mmCIF file of C-alpha atoms in Angstrom:
data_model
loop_
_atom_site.group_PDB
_atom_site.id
_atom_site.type_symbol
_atom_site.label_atom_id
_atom_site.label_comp_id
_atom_site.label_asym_id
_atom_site.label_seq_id
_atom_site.Cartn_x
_atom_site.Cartn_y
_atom_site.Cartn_z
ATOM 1 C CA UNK A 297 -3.957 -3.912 13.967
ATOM 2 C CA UNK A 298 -0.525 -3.023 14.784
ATOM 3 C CA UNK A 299 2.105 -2.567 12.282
ATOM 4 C CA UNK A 300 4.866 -5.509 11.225
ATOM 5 C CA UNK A 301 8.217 -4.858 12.678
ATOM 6 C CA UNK A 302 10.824 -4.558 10.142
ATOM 7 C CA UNK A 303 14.892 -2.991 10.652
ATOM 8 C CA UNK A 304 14.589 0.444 10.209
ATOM 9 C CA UNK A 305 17.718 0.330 7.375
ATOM 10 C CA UNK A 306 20.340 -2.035 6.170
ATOM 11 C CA UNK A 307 22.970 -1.736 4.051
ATOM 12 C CA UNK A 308 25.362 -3.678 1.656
ATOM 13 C CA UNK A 309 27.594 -3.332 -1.020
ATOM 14 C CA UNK A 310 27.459 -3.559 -4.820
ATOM 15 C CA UNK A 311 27.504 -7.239 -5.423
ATOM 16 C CA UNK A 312 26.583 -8.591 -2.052
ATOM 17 C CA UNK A 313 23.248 -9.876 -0.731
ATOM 18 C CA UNK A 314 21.156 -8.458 1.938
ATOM 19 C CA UNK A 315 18.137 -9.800 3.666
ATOM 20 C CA UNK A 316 14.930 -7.425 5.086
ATOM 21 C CA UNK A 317 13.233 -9.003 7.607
ATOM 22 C CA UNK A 318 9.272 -8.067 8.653
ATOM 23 C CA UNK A 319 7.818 -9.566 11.518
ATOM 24 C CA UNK A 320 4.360 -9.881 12.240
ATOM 25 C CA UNK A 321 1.791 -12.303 14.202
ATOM 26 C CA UNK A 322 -0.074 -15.505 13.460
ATOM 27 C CA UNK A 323 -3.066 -13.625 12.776
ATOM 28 C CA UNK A 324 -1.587 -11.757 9.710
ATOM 29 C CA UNK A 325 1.957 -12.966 8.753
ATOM 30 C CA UNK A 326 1.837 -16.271 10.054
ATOM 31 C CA UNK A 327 -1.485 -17.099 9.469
ATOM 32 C CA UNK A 328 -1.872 -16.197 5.777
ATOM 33 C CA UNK A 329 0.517 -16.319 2.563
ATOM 34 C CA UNK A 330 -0.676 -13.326 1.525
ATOM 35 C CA UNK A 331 2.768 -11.101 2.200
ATOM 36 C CA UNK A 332 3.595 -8.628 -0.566
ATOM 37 C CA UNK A 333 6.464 -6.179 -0.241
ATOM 38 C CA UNK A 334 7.341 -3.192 -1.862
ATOM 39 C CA UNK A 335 9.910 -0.416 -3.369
ATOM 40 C CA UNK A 336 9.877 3.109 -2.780
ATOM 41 C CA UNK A 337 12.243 5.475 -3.934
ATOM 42 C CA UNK A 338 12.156 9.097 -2.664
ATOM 43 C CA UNK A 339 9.687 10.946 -4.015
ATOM 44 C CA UNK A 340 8.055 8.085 -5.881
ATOM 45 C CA UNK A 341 5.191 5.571 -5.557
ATOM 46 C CA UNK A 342 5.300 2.162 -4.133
ATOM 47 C CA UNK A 343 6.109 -0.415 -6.311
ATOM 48 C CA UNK A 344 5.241 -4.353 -5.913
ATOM 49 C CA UNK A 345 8.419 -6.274 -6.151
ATOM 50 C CA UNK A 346 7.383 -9.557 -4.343
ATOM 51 C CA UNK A 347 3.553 -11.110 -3.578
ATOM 52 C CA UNK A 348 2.128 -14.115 -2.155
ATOM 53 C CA UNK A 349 5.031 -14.391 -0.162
ATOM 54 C CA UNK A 350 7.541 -15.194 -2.752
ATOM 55 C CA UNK A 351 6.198 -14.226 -6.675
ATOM 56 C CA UNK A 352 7.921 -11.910 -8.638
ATOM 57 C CA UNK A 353 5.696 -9.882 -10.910
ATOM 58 C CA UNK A 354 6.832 -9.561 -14.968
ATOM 59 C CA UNK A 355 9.381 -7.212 -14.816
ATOM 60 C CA UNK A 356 10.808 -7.649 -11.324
ATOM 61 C CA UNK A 357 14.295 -9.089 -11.441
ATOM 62 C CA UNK A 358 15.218 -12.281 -9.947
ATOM 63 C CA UNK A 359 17.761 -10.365 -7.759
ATOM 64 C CA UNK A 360 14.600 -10.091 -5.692
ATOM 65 C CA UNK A 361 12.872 -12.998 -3.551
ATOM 66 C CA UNK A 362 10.799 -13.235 -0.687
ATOM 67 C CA UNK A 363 10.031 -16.584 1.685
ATOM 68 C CA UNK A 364 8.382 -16.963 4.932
ATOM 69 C CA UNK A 365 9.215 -18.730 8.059
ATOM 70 C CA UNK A 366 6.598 -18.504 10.648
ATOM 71 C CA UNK A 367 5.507 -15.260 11.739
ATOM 72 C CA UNK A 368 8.656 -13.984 10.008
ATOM 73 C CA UNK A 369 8.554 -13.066 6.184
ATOM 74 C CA UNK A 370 11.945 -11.860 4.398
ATOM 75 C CA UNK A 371 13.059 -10.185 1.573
ATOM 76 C CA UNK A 372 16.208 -11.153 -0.390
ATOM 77 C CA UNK A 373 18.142 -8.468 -2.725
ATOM 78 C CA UNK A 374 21.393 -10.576 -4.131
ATOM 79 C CA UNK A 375 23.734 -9.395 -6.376
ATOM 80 C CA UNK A 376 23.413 -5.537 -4.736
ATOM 81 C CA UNK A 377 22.974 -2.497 -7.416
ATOM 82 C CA UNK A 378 23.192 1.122 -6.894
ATOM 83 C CA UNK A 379 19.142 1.428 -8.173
ATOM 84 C CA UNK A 380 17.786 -0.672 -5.394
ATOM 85 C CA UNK A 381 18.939 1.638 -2.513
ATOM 86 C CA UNK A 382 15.272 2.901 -1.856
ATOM 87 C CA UNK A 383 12.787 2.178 0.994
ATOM 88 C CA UNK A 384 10.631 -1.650 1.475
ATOM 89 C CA UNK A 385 8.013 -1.910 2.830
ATOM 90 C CA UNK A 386 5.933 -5.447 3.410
ATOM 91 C CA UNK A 387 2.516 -5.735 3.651
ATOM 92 C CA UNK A 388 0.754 -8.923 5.078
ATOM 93 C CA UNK A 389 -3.284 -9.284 3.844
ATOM 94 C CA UNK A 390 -5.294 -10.940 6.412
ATOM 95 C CA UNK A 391 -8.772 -11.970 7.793
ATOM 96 C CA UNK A 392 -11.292 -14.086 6.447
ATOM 97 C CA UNK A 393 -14.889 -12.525 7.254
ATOM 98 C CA UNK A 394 -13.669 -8.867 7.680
ATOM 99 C CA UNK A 395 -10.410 -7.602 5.565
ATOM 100 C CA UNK A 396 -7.024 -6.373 7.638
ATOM 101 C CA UNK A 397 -3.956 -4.823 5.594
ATOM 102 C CA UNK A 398 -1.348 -4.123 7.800
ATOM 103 C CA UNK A 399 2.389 -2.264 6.678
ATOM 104 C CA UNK A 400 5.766 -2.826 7.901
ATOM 105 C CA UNK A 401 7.208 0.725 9.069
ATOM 106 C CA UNK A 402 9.786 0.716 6.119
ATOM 107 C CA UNK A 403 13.483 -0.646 5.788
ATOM 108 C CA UNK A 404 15.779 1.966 4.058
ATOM 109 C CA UNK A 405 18.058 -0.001 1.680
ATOM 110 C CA UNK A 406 21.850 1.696 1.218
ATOM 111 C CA UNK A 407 24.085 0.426 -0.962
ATOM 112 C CA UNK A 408 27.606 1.484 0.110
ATOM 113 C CA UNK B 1296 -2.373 0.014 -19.553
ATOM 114 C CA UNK B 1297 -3.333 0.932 -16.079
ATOM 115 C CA UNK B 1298 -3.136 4.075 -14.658
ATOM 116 C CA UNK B 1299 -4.500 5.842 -11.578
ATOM 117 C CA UNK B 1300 -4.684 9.023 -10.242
ATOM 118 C CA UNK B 1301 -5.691 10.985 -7.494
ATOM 119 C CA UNK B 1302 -7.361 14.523 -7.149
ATOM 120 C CA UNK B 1303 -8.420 16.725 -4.225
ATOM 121 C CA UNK B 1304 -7.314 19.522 -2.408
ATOM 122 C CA UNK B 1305 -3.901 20.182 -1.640
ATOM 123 C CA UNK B 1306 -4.907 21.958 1.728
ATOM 124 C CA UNK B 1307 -8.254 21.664 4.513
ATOM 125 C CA UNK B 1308 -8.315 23.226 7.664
ATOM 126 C CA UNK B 1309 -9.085 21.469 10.815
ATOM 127 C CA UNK B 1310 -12.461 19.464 11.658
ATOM 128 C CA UNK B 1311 -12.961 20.102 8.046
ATOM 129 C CA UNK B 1312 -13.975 16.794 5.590
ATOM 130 C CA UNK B 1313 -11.313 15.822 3.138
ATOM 131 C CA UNK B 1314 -13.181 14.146 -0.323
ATOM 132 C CA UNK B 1315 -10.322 12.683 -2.559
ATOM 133 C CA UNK B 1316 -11.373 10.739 -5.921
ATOM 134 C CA UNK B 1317 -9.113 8.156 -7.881
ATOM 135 C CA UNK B 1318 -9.749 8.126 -11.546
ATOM 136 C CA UNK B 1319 -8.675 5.014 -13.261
ATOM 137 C CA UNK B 1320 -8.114 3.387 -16.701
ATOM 138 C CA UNK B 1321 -7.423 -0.093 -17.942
ATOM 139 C CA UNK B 1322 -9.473 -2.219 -15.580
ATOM 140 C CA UNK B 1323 -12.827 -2.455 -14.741
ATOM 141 C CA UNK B 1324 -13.971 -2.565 -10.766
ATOM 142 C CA UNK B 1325 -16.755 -4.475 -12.011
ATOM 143 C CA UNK B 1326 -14.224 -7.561 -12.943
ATOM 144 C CA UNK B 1327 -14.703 -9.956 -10.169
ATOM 145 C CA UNK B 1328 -11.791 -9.836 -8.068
ATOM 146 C CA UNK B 1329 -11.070 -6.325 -8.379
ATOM 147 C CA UNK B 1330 -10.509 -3.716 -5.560
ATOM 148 C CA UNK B 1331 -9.392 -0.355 -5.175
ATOM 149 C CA UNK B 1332 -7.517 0.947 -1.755
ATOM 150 C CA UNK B 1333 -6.463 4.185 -0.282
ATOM 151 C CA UNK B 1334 -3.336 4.088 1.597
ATOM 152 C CA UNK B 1335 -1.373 7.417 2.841
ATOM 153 C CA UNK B 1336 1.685 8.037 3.840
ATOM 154 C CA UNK B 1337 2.871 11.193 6.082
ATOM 155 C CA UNK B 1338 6.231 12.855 5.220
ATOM 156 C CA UNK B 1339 9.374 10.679 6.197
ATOM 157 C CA UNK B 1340 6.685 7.305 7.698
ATOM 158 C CA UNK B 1341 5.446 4.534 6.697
ATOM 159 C CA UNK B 1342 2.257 3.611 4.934
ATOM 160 C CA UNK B 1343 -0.603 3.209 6.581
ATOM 161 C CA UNK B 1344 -3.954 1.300 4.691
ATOM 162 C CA UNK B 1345 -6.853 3.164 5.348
ATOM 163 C CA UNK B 1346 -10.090 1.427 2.922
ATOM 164 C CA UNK B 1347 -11.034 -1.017 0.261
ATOM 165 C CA UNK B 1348 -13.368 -1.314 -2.079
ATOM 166 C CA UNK B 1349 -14.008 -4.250 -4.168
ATOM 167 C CA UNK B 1350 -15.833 -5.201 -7.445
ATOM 168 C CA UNK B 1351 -18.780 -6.523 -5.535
ATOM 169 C CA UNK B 1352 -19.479 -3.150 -3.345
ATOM 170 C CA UNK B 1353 -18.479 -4.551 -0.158
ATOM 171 C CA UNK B 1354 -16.322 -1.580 1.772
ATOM 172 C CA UNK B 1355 -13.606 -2.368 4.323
ATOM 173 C CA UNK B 1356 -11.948 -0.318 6.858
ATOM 174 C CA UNK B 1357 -8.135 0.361 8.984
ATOM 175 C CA UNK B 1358 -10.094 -0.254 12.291
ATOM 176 C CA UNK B 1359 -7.932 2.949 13.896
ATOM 177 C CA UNK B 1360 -10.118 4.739 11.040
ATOM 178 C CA UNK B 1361 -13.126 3.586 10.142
ATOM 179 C CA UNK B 1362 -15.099 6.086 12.362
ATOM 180 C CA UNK B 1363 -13.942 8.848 9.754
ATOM 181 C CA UNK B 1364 -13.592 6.818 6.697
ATOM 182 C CA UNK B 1365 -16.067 6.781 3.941
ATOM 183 C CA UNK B 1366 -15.323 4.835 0.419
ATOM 184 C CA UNK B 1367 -17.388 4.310 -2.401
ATOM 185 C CA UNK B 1368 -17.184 3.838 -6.140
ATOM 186 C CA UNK B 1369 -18.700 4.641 -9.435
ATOM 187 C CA UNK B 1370 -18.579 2.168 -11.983
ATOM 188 C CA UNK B 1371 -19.230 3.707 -15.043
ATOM 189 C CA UNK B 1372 -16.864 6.864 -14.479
ATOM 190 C CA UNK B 1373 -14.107 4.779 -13.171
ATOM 191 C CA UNK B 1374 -13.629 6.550 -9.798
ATOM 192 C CA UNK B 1375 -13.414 5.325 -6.021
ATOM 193 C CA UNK B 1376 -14.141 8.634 -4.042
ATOM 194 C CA UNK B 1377 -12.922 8.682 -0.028
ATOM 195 C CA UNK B 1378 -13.848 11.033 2.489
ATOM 196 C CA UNK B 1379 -12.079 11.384 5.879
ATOM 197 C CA UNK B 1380 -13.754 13.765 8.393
ATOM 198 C CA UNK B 1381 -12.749 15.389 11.034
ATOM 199 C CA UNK B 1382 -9.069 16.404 9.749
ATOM 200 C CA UNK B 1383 -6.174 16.767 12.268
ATOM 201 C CA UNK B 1384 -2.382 18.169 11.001
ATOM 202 C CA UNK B 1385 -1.698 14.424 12.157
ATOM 203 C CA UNK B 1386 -3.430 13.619 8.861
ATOM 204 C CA UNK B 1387 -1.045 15.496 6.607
ATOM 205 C CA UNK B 1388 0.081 12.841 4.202
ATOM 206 C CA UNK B 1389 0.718 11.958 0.801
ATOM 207 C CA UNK B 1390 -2.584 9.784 -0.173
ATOM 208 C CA UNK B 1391 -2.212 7.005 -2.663
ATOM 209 C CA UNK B 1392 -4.792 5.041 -4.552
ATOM 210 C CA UNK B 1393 -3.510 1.285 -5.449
ATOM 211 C CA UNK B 1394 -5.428 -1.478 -7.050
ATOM 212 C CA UNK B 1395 -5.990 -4.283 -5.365
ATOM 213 C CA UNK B 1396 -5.716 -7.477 -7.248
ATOM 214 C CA UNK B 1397 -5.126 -10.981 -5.979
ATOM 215 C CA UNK B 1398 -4.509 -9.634 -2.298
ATOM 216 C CA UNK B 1399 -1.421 -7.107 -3.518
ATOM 217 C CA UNK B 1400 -0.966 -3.796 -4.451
ATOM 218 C CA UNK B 1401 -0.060 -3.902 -8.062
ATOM 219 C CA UNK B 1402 -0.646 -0.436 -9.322
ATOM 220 C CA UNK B 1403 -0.336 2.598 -7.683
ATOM 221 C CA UNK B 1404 -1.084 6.376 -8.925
ATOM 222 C CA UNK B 1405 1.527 9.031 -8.108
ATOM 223 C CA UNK B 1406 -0.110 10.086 -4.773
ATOM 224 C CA UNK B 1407 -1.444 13.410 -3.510
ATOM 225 C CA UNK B 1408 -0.109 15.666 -0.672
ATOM 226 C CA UNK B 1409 -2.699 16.837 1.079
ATOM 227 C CA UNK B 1410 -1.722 19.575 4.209
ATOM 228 C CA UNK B 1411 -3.988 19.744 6.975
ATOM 229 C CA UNK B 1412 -3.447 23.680 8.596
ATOM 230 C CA UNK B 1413 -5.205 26.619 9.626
#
């Protein structure tokens, strides 16, 4: 399975809003709402910020939100703080009889 | 409190087999619905799924991988065990164990770096 297509950085200023964007295919993206995305920063381990397309997890402020459009999922960052310049990732779940996990190749977040 | 971690070598040579176990605590991958994933990462890319293994035994595969890939679990010392043969320097990565939970990664351990070199 090939990996989702996401920008490879963005970047915004403290305050603002910025929008990731991971685009996939109607077999994984489109065809399930099973899209998770997370937060890396350097040197660190992933960390789930968003699931089933638009859940936060306890913990995970409501800065963060994810929807999906089609093939397209996003990921929403308002109100812009110096801790959440880091890398995303999404991640789309798919398949029914036999299981496919497929990664976006990473957004790098700056905030200016 | 859930916690993972992985263990294994820090370097294999070439054509050699890499065996990496994830010790966890705070869950049980008997629960129904639980699962346990290796996913790597090589230095400065993205992450890349390679297995799954979930509560019920059944083992699932990256399909770029699943030639090489070997996963399996034992309940009652809470470890999932991989082994990738047939190691290339392309495989130098930093390998992560995650639970799997509701179709999402919600725990991760801290990763290993594991060099493949002569």
């Amino acid at each position: 399975q090939s990996a989702l297509t996401q920008p490879r950085s963005v970047s915004g200023s403290p305050g603002q809003s910025v929008t990731i964007s991971c685009t996939g295919t109607s077999s994984d993206v489109g065809g399930y709402n099973y899209v998770s995305w997370y937060q890396q920063h350097p040197g660190k381990a992933p960390k789930l910020m968003i699931y089933d397309v638009s859940k936060r997890p306890s913990g995970v402020p409501d800065r963060f939100s994810g929807s999906k459009s089609g093939n397209t999922a996003s990921l929403t960052i308002s109100g812009l703080q110096a801790e959440d310049e880091a890398d995303y990732y999404c991640c789309s779940y798919a398949g029914s009889y036999t299981l496919h996990v497929v990664f976006g190749g990473g957004t790098k977040l700056t905030v200016l | 409190q859930v916690t993972l971690r992985e263990s294994g070598p820090a370097l294999v040579k070439p054509t050699q087999t890499l065996t990496l176990t994830c010790t966890f605590s705070g869950f049980s991958l008997s629960t129904s619905g639980m699962c346990v994933s290796w996913i790597r990462q090589p230095p400065g890319k993205a992450l890349e799924w390679l297995a799954l293994i979930d509560w019920d035994d059944d083992k699932y595969y990256s399909t770029s991988l699943k030639t090489r890939l070997t996963i399996s679990k034992d309940t009652s010392k809470n470890q999932v065990v991989l082994t990738m043969t047939n190691m290339d320097p392309v495989d130098t990565a930093t390998y992560y164990c995650a639970r799997s939970h509701d179709r999402n990664f919600d725990y991760w351990g801290q990763g290993t770096l594991v060099t493949v070199s002569s």
